[in-house]
Amino acid sequence: MSDSTSTPSPISEFLSDSDDLTADLDLGFDGAEDILRSWRKGMRPDPDLTVSEWADEHRWLSSRGAAEPGRYRTARAPYLREIMDALSPRHPAQRISFMKAAQVGATEAGNNWIGFVIHHAPGPMLAVLPSLELAKRTSRGRLDPLIAESPALRERVNPARSRDAGNSMLSKEFPGGILVLTGANSATGLRSMPARYIFLDEVDAYPASADEEGDPVTLAEARTTTFSHRRKVFMVSTPTIRGLSRIEREYEASDQRRYFVPCPHCGAMQWLQFERLRWAKGQPETAAYHCEACEQPIAEHHKTQMLERGEWRATAVSADPHSIGFHISALYSPLGWKSWQQIAREWLAAQGSEEMLRVARNTLLGETWVESGDAPEWQRLAERREAYGGAQVPVGGLFLTAGVDVQKDRIEADVWAWGRGLESWLVDHIVIAGGPDDPTCWDKLTALLGRTWTCANGAVMLIGKLAIDTGYEAPAVYAWARKQGFDQVAPIKGLEGFNRATPVSGPTFVDATIGGKRLRRGARLWSVATATFKTETYRFLRLERPSDEDRALGVLDAPGTVHLPDWIDTEWLKQLVAEQLVTVRNKRGYAHQEWQKMRERNEALDCRVYARAAAWIMGADRWDEATWRRLEAQAGVETRPDAQVAAPAEPATPAAPKAGTPTTPRRKRRAYTPNFMRD
């Protein structure tokens, strides 16, 4: 066979023999060798490196932004290796979250990823910082040194020049891709381009909304839609407040990996917990970690070897197989960064100050802070559920109120019994399907006003006051309340903020639209500072119960104790503890507290607050001893009426009041009692 018809050589052989190529191609012009060299370089595949391998080979740290300048060494912080490698293209993870303490190298890991993308896996990349100003500072203080000190990057990214639109402080172009930096407060920056890679740094410092257009994280992630399975999202942050922390929410939805290290004494693998860092009282310099297996103290000089032999282990199952999460505290900081002694000193210094404790928990432990207004865990409430012994209203319940929450497709009502000291019992939970547009729904709510509940000794009770929220479909609520009469029904409106002196004010007369006709001053509205009653409710829920031994000695439940029946389900319990008191700061930096939801549904808490407001409106917070005694007499004397038997007519006598109906006997000078508190 002639040479002209022979099979061409493989590409690998073709590229390896530059002399034959030069002979075959008659390139008789200056610069031909340079063109050929560049062409061969472009055809040769990149080395199959991970992000950590790339960093060890190409990354140099500048003295401008690093405490330890020189060649980057992943071995200095071995726990970062697996996190960085998860950002490599060949790793299947698409969402990587890192909840961590301060100064453990997380941002440098993100910068290594940026360098890797520029050098080996080019594509559009978006880096989001909490604000535009911080994005500019990061560009000057971290990215510019990253590029300048690493030759592999310096030849791919031109210096930022004012006349070069491709390379500026917030935009870095490189062959095959572009890096854009923006702030989480800029909706324009978050939707500026599609992105294959997204680096979200310090997500817990992001504003709640970007220019009032929505959650910044959601807006940023929407940029990756067109890249499907090839995308990578790296979310990093020191956590803040439980229930509001974005990084905690992301970590808890992942497989929750922790870094297990071996004990130098017994070899037991364990992840480091702050509770096992111990020191002599007042002597933080004696701090040592105690193994959970052998209880031997571990000196800090063992840490380097422990970190080298450590490994990440998943502690949960992720709902999304492409989502993984890592958590680490300052206890893992390498020698020379933050010592166990320093951690002990900072923790001791924070004692006595809630603000300093919050910072210590976030930055040292890498954990969220639980505000003092937080409710107990719903599991604890579930364990304290009790059987009322067949009675709907247990002994001690002296009157009933109801809280009603109006939703689009239903009306929910909770009936609470109240006793001395505002001790309370949940006696009924009613869900009426239909919503405010359904007349049948209102008829069923009307029937609730005439329904009776049985006391432990057989007495019967009606609802003394029903408080109904007007936040949704206020005209329908006003119309129904006006029809039933305002003696037993109180339309209420929740107000933001605290008002402990007068948590309920009113009533005030408001215009109402009844049957399409506007009535001036047609409804009476009560205003309720819901934050005050939520704080009180959570304080009551945290009260400790007497032990069985104490009860045998006659110790009673503390005033305000909340009793929950054994028939209530876990969803209702979760709704009761669905909110949290958090400290927020306005644009000027002034702090204030407000209640924020930790989950979507919170009807149980709302109904409890409304029922408590109804008790306040009835006057339970201001009753004297005589009123309480009359309520106790009603509950102890009045029994369920037997079937009526025909009897001779007798002179009419005043009817005995039903149990739970506060009344005031006629006196020459009597205290004022509203009509709805009398028979």
XYZ file of C-alpha atoms in Angstrom:
679
model
C 0.000 0.000 0.000
C 1.342 3.431 -0.901
C 2.113 6.139 1.613
C -0.653 8.326 0.248
C -3.317 5.822 1.282
C -1.915 4.864 4.679
C -3.910 5.384 7.907
C -3.155 8.694 9.727
C -1.247 8.499 12.997
C -3.192 8.825 16.281
C -3.570 12.338 17.675
C -1.415 11.523 20.680
C 1.445 10.451 18.447
C 0.792 13.380 16.141
C 1.132 15.875 18.962
C 4.186 14.240 20.438
C 6.236 14.471 17.252
C 6.665 18.172 16.591
C 9.490 17.696 14.086
C 7.399 15.518 11.769
C 4.563 18.000 12.037
C 6.841 20.857 11.054
C 8.102 18.843 8.107
C 4.615 17.944 6.886
C 3.353 21.513 7.207
C 5.210 23.965 5.036
C 4.840 27.062 7.231
C 7.219 29.446 5.574
C 6.526 32.592 7.596
C 7.772 34.227 10.733
C 6.026 33.161 13.945
C 5.013 29.768 12.605
C 6.709 27.991 15.502
C 4.855 30.146 18.048
C 1.516 29.401 16.422
C 2.286 25.727 16.319
C 3.366 25.688 19.953
C 0.167 27.409 21.045
C -1.911 25.035 18.960
C -0.263 21.985 20.498
C -0.763 23.437 23.967
C -4.465 23.965 23.315
C -4.936 20.418 22.049
C -3.201 18.813 25.011
C -5.729 17.901 27.779
C -5.376 19.585 31.148
C -3.994 17.534 34.036
C -6.756 15.790 36.012
C -6.307 17.815 39.206
C -8.626 18.372 42.145
C -8.987 21.825 43.681
C -6.735 20.916 46.625
C -4.060 19.501 44.310
C -4.233 22.619 42.166
C -3.847 24.834 45.244
C -0.794 22.912 46.468
C 0.835 23.183 43.041
C -0.096 26.680 41.867
C -1.336 28.798 44.784
C 0.886 31.323 46.489
C -0.241 33.416 49.436
C 0.567 37.109 49.546
C 1.622 38.965 52.643
C -1.150 41.459 51.818
C -3.910 39.039 52.783
C -2.364 36.079 54.614
C -0.722 35.614 57.999
C 1.474 32.850 56.581
C 2.668 34.023 53.120
C 4.276 31.618 50.707
C 3.180 28.439 48.963
C -0.285 27.271 49.957
C -0.283 23.934 51.810
C -3.540 22.036 52.255
C -1.768 19.908 54.864
C -1.829 22.962 57.148
C -5.619 22.577 57.470
C -6.321 18.994 56.334
C -10.074 19.281 56.971
C -10.318 21.613 53.962
C -9.089 18.972 51.499
C -12.365 17.086 51.064
C -14.364 20.331 50.975
C -12.226 21.720 48.148
C -12.225 18.422 46.262
C -16.034 18.378 46.368
C -15.823 21.568 44.263
C -13.881 19.746 41.539
C -15.793 19.020 38.302
C -15.529 15.236 38.651
C -17.196 15.222 42.106
C -20.979 14.517 41.893
C -22.015 17.100 44.521
C -23.755 20.190 43.179
C -24.536 22.047 46.442
C -21.820 22.237 49.076
C -22.525 24.030 52.359
C -19.902 24.836 54.985
C -21.102 25.998 58.427
C -18.025 26.947 60.374
C -16.385 28.994 63.092
C -14.500 32.163 62.232
C -11.002 32.016 60.756
C -10.742 28.326 59.864
C -9.686 28.892 56.236
C -13.072 28.683 54.529
C -12.679 31.834 52.429
C -9.234 30.734 51.237
C -10.777 27.439 50.160
C -13.260 29.443 48.110
C -10.426 31.502 46.608
C -8.627 28.278 45.662
C -11.782 27.243 43.846
C -11.814 30.545 41.967
C -8.195 30.027 40.923
C -8.922 26.462 39.815
C -11.863 27.597 37.684
C -9.785 30.298 35.997
C -6.932 27.886 35.278
C -8.474 24.451 34.663
C -12.290 24.578 34.430
C -13.229 27.914 32.853
C -16.833 28.999 32.816
C -19.078 31.829 34.042
C -18.705 32.270 37.798
C -20.560 34.495 40.282
C -19.151 35.390 43.697
C -21.644 36.993 46.090
C -20.603 38.945 49.192
C -22.978 40.506 51.750
C -22.687 43.968 50.171
C -21.207 45.693 47.132
C -18.706 47.532 49.316
C -17.475 44.250 50.771
C -17.251 42.801 47.257
C -14.950 45.661 46.260
C -12.780 45.181 49.354
C -12.564 41.452 48.655
C -11.513 42.120 45.080
C -8.710 44.437 46.182
C -7.579 42.545 49.271
C -7.951 38.909 48.230
C -8.546 38.359 44.509
C -5.929 40.781 43.198
C -3.198 39.173 45.379
C -4.492 35.713 44.393
C -3.974 36.517 40.725
C -0.778 38.508 41.154
C 1.038 35.900 43.261
C 0.073 32.846 41.171
C 1.839 32.776 37.759
C -0.735 30.365 36.309
C -3.463 32.950 36.937
C -1.438 36.047 36.162
C -1.013 35.000 32.537
C -4.760 34.410 32.139
C -6.250 37.497 33.797
C -5.203 40.974 32.723
C -4.777 43.653 35.390
C -7.876 45.742 36.023
C -7.846 48.920 33.957
C -10.464 51.619 33.761
C -10.487 51.450 29.932
C -10.801 47.672 29.823
C -14.472 46.814 30.227
C -13.643 43.117 30.546
C -11.447 43.465 33.624
C -12.468 45.777 36.410
C -12.741 45.634 40.157
C -15.948 43.559 40.032
C -15.365 41.689 36.770
C -12.465 39.435 35.758
C -12.389 37.949 32.257
C -10.225 34.944 31.424
C -10.075 32.532 28.458
C -13.325 30.569 28.426
C -15.084 32.369 31.248
C -15.686 35.375 33.463
C -15.783 36.016 37.205
C -18.315 38.580 38.441
C -18.388 39.832 42.039
C -21.527 41.413 43.441
C -23.281 42.213 46.697
C -26.298 40.394 48.096
C -27.997 43.785 48.395
C -27.926 44.290 44.625
C -30.710 42.557 42.722
C -29.225 43.819 39.460
C -25.909 42.103 40.157
C -27.598 38.862 41.173
C -29.471 38.527 37.896
C -26.755 39.917 35.639
C -25.748 36.661 33.908
C -26.104 32.866 33.816
C -23.482 31.149 35.961
C -22.129 27.620 36.177
C -20.308 28.288 39.444
C -21.619 30.311 42.397
C -19.614 31.169 45.503
C -21.883 32.498 48.286
C -19.672 33.831 51.089
C -21.036 34.677 54.575
C -24.655 34.040 53.592
C -25.952 34.718 57.115
C -24.893 38.345 56.707
C -27.020 38.751 53.567
C -30.057 41.033 53.797
C -33.478 39.406 53.902
C -34.252 40.759 50.438
C -32.168 42.161 47.582
C -33.669 45.526 46.676
C -37.041 44.121 47.826
C -36.970 41.582 44.985
C -36.550 38.428 47.052
C -34.062 36.242 48.882
C -30.509 36.850 47.542
C -29.568 33.160 47.713
C -32.616 32.152 45.681
C -31.956 34.891 43.123
C -28.315 33.826 42.775
C -29.101 30.124 42.436
C -31.608 30.871 39.682
C -28.602 31.868 37.547
C -27.473 28.204 37.389
C -30.679 26.821 35.856
C -29.300 26.380 32.344
C -26.259 24.439 33.564
C -28.330 21.620 35.099
C -26.109 18.819 36.465
C -22.834 20.673 35.713
C -23.400 23.446 38.231
C -21.590 23.969 41.535
C -22.912 26.107 44.401
C -20.596 26.676 47.377
C -22.307 28.250 50.395
C -20.102 29.355 53.313
C -20.892 31.203 56.513
C -20.471 31.592 60.223
C -23.986 30.948 61.587
C -26.066 33.520 63.441
C -29.514 32.995 65.013
C -31.337 29.673 65.092
C -34.325 29.666 62.800
C -32.998 32.594 60.749
C -29.607 31.179 59.814
C -29.409 30.356 56.112
C -26.287 28.236 56.513
C -27.845 26.214 59.345
C -30.929 25.571 57.230
C -28.742 24.443 54.320
C -26.522 22.274 56.546
C -29.478 20.562 58.204
C -30.903 19.697 54.763
C -27.587 18.042 53.800
C -25.863 14.874 54.997
C -24.346 16.867 57.915
C -20.709 15.797 57.766
C -18.433 16.202 60.780
C -14.674 15.797 60.994
C -13.774 12.754 63.087
C -10.254 12.621 64.541
C -8.522 9.834 66.508
C -7.665 10.000 70.185
C -3.859 9.793 70.559
C -4.319 7.543 73.616
C -6.965 4.994 72.609
C -7.477 5.698 68.897
C -11.241 6.230 69.230
C -12.612 8.347 66.366
C -14.744 11.299 67.459
C -15.734 14.783 66.397
C -14.619 17.553 68.746
C -17.321 19.022 70.995
C -16.942 22.111 73.149
C -18.426 20.371 76.204
C -15.368 18.115 76.326
C -12.890 21.015 76.435
C -12.242 21.365 80.162
C -10.055 23.510 82.378
C -9.559 24.240 86.047
C -11.863 26.909 87.433
C -10.513 30.337 86.531
C -7.477 28.817 84.766
C -8.071 28.700 81.000
C -4.368 27.997 80.456
C -5.046 24.450 81.701
C -7.542 23.751 78.903
C -7.331 20.245 77.469
C -9.694 18.106 75.443
C -11.016 14.932 77.093
C -11.625 11.872 74.942
C -15.215 10.661 74.982
C -14.068 7.024 74.995
C -11.200 6.843 77.504
C -11.738 10.232 79.250
C -7.991 10.897 79.080
C -6.954 14.569 78.635
C -5.472 15.334 75.225
C -2.776 17.999 75.081
C -2.999 20.405 72.194
C 0.339 19.415 70.667
C -1.387 16.204 69.518
C -3.743 18.214 67.326
C -1.548 18.243 64.215
C -1.382 14.452 64.080
C -5.091 14.180 64.899
C -6.016 16.477 62.002
C -3.787 14.579 59.569
C -5.510 11.297 60.408
C -9.015 12.764 60.511
C -11.852 12.025 58.116
C -15.260 13.475 57.258
C -18.252 11.309 58.125
C -21.890 11.927 57.260
C -24.183 11.963 60.292
C -27.496 12.246 58.423
C -29.139 11.358 55.135
C -29.566 14.224 52.691
C -32.929 14.719 51.035
C -31.015 15.740 47.902
C -28.286 13.251 46.917
C -26.342 16.075 45.264
C -26.286 18.195 48.449
C -23.533 17.731 51.037
C -22.705 19.789 54.125
C -19.731 20.278 56.418
C -19.493 21.720 59.946
C -16.416 22.590 61.947
C -15.632 24.616 65.078
C -12.589 26.577 66.196
C -11.470 23.527 68.189
C -9.995 22.242 64.917
C -7.899 25.352 64.242
C -4.323 24.265 63.423
C -1.521 25.034 65.828
C -0.596 28.694 65.572
C -4.090 29.843 64.591
C -6.416 29.672 67.600
C -5.459 27.554 70.581
C -7.725 25.741 73.013
C -6.433 28.085 75.693
C -7.573 31.108 73.680
C -10.984 29.530 73.139
C -11.356 28.971 76.901
C -10.319 32.575 77.641
C -12.751 34.050 75.131
C -15.586 31.864 76.428
C -14.940 32.941 80.027
C -14.739 36.599 78.981
C -18.162 36.321 77.331
C -19.939 35.158 80.482
C -22.446 37.655 81.857
C -23.129 39.315 78.507
C -25.760 37.821 76.225
C -24.365 39.711 73.236
C -20.823 38.432 73.843
C -22.076 34.886 74.397
C -23.892 35.058 71.112
C -20.698 36.122 69.322
C -18.702 33.396 71.073
C -21.174 30.692 70.128
C -21.213 31.828 66.499
C -17.507 32.454 65.974
C -15.938 29.836 68.280
C -18.350 26.928 68.082
C -19.760 27.618 64.625
C -23.255 27.096 66.032
C -26.416 29.174 65.976
C -27.462 31.287 68.928
C -30.776 30.579 70.614
C -32.462 33.785 71.762
C -33.830 33.967 75.304
C -37.331 34.195 73.831
C -37.031 30.806 72.231
C -39.670 28.219 73.045
C -38.837 24.764 74.368
C -38.436 21.947 71.883
C -41.740 20.474 70.748
C -40.482 17.020 71.759
C -40.249 18.201 75.374
C -43.830 19.454 75.236
C -44.928 16.135 73.764
C -43.424 14.308 76.744
C -45.397 16.536 79.126
C -48.803 15.862 77.601
C -51.313 14.615 80.154
C -54.682 12.870 80.338
C -57.475 14.941 81.849
C -59.203 11.847 83.238
C -62.188 11.920 80.908
C -63.217 15.478 81.812
C -63.093 18.129 79.140
C -62.239 20.837 81.701
C -59.895 19.579 84.447
C -60.051 20.588 88.096
C -58.794 24.140 88.387
C -60.260 25.402 85.130
C -62.723 28.147 86.075
C -63.673 29.822 82.783
C -63.193 29.332 79.039
C -61.956 31.541 76.239
C -61.411 30.786 72.563
C -58.910 32.092 70.045
C -59.937 31.979 66.378
C -57.645 32.333 63.356
C -59.257 32.904 59.942
C -57.474 31.384 56.954
C -58.296 31.310 53.249
C -59.673 27.756 53.272
C -60.532 27.158 56.944
C -61.148 28.630 60.363
C -59.158 27.246 63.288
C -60.205 27.668 66.918
C -58.617 26.609 70.196
C -60.564 26.616 73.459
C -58.560 27.181 76.641
C -59.616 26.818 80.272
C -58.121 29.277 82.761
C -57.618 29.109 86.486
C -56.007 31.067 89.263
C -52.635 32.545 88.423
C -53.472 32.169 84.713
C -52.834 28.424 84.841
C -54.322 27.106 81.611
C -55.500 23.890 79.931
C -56.160 23.284 76.242
C -59.614 21.695 76.151
C -60.500 21.666 72.439
C -59.044 22.206 68.977
C -61.525 22.789 66.146
C -60.843 23.112 62.423
C -63.793 24.341 60.354
C -63.286 23.759 56.640
C -64.595 26.268 54.151
C -63.078 29.657 54.824
C -64.696 33.082 55.171
C -66.472 32.879 51.791
C -68.542 29.899 52.926
C -71.690 30.785 54.984
C -71.747 27.259 56.413
C -68.341 27.904 57.932
C -69.677 30.882 59.892
C -72.733 28.895 60.987
C -70.469 26.250 62.517
C -68.481 28.947 64.305
C -71.741 30.397 65.643
C -72.689 26.973 66.997
C -69.393 26.943 68.878
C -70.576 29.908 70.956
C -73.495 27.881 72.344
C -71.571 24.674 72.916
C -70.829 23.484 76.466
C -67.831 21.690 77.966
C -67.952 19.446 81.018
C -65.930 20.163 84.167
C -64.288 17.441 86.232
C -67.173 17.453 88.744
C -69.943 17.575 86.134
C -70.486 21.331 85.874
C -70.917 22.780 82.386
C -69.203 25.807 80.877
C -69.751 28.040 77.890
C -67.098 30.107 76.163
C -66.866 33.313 78.163
C -65.168 35.303 75.396
C -64.113 34.463 71.848
C -61.361 36.589 70.278
C -61.172 36.422 66.483
C -58.399 37.844 64.304
C -59.311 40.430 61.669
C -56.076 40.184 59.703
C -57.737 38.234 56.870
C -61.153 39.180 55.393
C -61.854 41.805 58.066
C -65.293 42.787 56.600
C -66.567 39.199 56.941
C -65.234 39.002 60.505
C -66.869 42.334 61.448
C -70.190 41.226 59.964
C -70.186 37.933 61.865
C -69.075 39.514 65.151
C -71.718 42.232 64.901
C -74.407 39.620 64.280
C -73.384 37.561 67.346
C -73.029 40.559 69.620
C -69.857 42.005 71.048
C -70.521 40.738 74.575
C -69.232 37.264 73.724
C -67.165 38.023 70.591
C -64.163 40.357 70.420
C -62.652 41.160 66.986
C -58.955 41.835 67.495
C -56.062 43.266 65.522
C -52.462 42.296 66.258
C -49.882 45.061 66.678
C -46.109 44.832 66.345
C -43.840 45.497 69.296
C -44.182 45.068 73.031
C -46.581 46.768 75.424
C -46.365 45.069 78.790
C -48.290 47.799 80.614
C -51.375 47.533 78.424
C -51.073 44.560 76.080
C -54.699 45.018 74.999
C -56.230 48.394 74.253
C -59.693 49.386 73.158
C -62.228 48.803 72.062
C -62.256 51.379 69.316
C -65.120 51.847 66.903
C -64.272 51.223 63.250
C -66.283 51.390 60.064
C -67.636 48.080 58.812
C -69.184 46.918 55.561
C -72.217 44.760 56.346
C -74.163 43.275 53.437
C -72.537 45.702 51.019
C -73.567 48.699 53.147
C -70.955 50.759 54.939
C -71.726 51.399 58.592
C -69.827 54.119 60.378
C -68.552 52.880 63.734
C -70.157 49.567 62.885
C -67.638 47.356 64.687
C -65.681 47.365 67.932
C -62.029 46.435 67.541
C -59.487 45.493 70.222
C -55.773 46.064 69.572
C -53.415 43.380 70.925
C -49.631 43.590 71.376
C -49.103 39.980 70.328
C -45.369 40.066 71.115
C -46.139 40.524 74.811
C -48.434 37.500 74.993
C -46.043 35.357 72.924
C -43.237 36.125 75.342
C -45.505 35.282 78.274
C -46.639 32.025 76.644
C -43.084 30.843 76.045
C -42.131 31.783 79.601
C -45.057 29.725 80.899
C -44.108 26.786 78.657
C -40.608 26.715 80.150
C -41.864 26.422 83.739
C -40.651 23.305 85.515
C -43.205 20.819 86.838
C -43.114 19.481 90.419
C -41.711 15.984 90.771
C -43.903 13.094 91.909
C -42.338 13.342 95.367
C -43.156 17.055 95.570
C -46.728 16.440 94.410
C -47.119 13.823 97.151
C -46.164 16.543 99.619
C -48.843 18.853 98.242
C -46.704 21.034 95.935
C -48.880 22.536 93.181
C -48.031 23.622 89.661
C -46.593 27.115 89.395
C -48.889 29.976 88.350
C -49.036 30.207 84.561
C -48.361 26.509 83.953
C -49.633 25.371 80.549
C -51.295 21.932 80.422
C -51.590 20.104 77.102
C -53.842 17.069 76.514
C -52.593 13.707 75.337
C -54.831 13.812 72.245
C -53.031 16.770 70.650
C -50.742 15.826 67.738
C -47.154 16.754 66.948
C -48.111 19.171 64.155
C -50.043 21.303 66.641
C -47.078 21.238 69.047
C -44.722 22.365 66.280
C -47.096 25.220 65.472
C -47.113 26.295 69.125
C -43.317 26.753 69.105
C -43.115 28.026 65.510
C -41.746 31.485 66.326
C -38.632 32.876 67.933
C -37.689 36.170 69.516
C -34.726 37.614 67.650
C -32.656 40.764 67.877
C -32.462 42.731 64.639
C -30.815 46.009 63.748
C -32.169 48.694 61.491
C -30.179 50.586 58.873
C -28.822 52.933 61.519
C -27.595 50.081 63.664
C -30.195 50.354 66.430
C -31.252 46.971 67.826
C -34.777 45.880 68.631
C -36.484 42.560 69.274
C -39.206 41.038 67.156
C -40.889 37.676 66.727
C -40.120 35.802 63.510
C -41.457 32.495 62.228
C -39.155 29.466 62.075
C -41.702 27.471 60.082
C -44.599 28.386 57.816
C -47.573 27.305 59.955
C -48.078 28.877 63.397
C -51.870 28.790 63.881
C -51.631 27.101 67.308
C -49.508 29.942 68.682
C -51.777 32.583 67.159
C -54.908 30.964 68.609
C -53.248 30.731 72.022
C -52.390 34.441 71.914
C -55.946 35.348 70.883
C -57.445 33.209 73.668
C -55.089 34.877 76.141
C -56.173 38.286 74.868
C -59.800 37.221 75.415
C -58.970 36.384 79.043
C -57.406 39.815 79.435
C -60.491 41.470 77.918
C -62.705 39.556 80.377
C -60.622 41.074 83.159
C -58.805 37.961 84.458
C -55.633 39.992 85.032
C -57.563 42.410 87.302
C -60.116 40.265 89.184
C -60.147 40.471 92.949
C -60.272 37.516 95.334
C -64.052 37.659 95.616
C -64.476 37.126 91.873
C -62.184 34.102 91.867
C -64.087 32.605 94.817
C -67.404 33.022 93.004
C -65.955 31.280 89.943
C -64.780 28.402 92.135
C -68.211 28.205 93.734
C -69.850 28.018 90.298
C -67.552 25.245 89.153
C -68.070 23.307 92.367
C -71.839 23.698 92.750
C -73.424 23.689 89.344
C -73.794 20.201 87.837
C -75.058 18.893 84.557
C -78.879 19.396 84.662
C -81.011 16.238 84.754
C -83.956 15.705 82.409
C -86.680 18.165 83.256
C -89.639 16.766 85.230
C -93.022 18.419 85.306
C -93.557 20.230 88.606
C -96.082 22.594 90.086
C -95.559 26.203 89.225
C -93.467 27.992 91.799
C -92.549 31.611 92.213
C -89.840 32.619 89.823
C -86.346 32.657 91.313
C -83.185 34.037 89.783
C -81.408 31.448 87.631
C -78.051 30.268 88.894
C -75.209 31.416 86.671
C -73.387 28.860 84.529
C -69.879 27.904 85.595
C -67.191 30.181 84.236
C -69.398 33.286 84.231
C -67.907 36.050 86.369
C -70.602 38.027 88.174
C -70.618 40.766 90.762
C -73.364 40.906 93.420
C -75.365 44.095 93.658
C -73.947 46.458 96.243
C -74.374 50.062 97.143
C -70.928 50.733 95.745
C -69.795 48.029 93.399
C -66.851 47.780 91.092
C -67.614 48.291 87.421
C -68.315 45.011 85.592
C -68.865 44.998 81.817
C -72.113 43.581 80.524
C -70.442 40.593 78.937
C -69.273 39.474 82.404
C -72.798 39.391 83.843
C -75.735 37.062 83.337
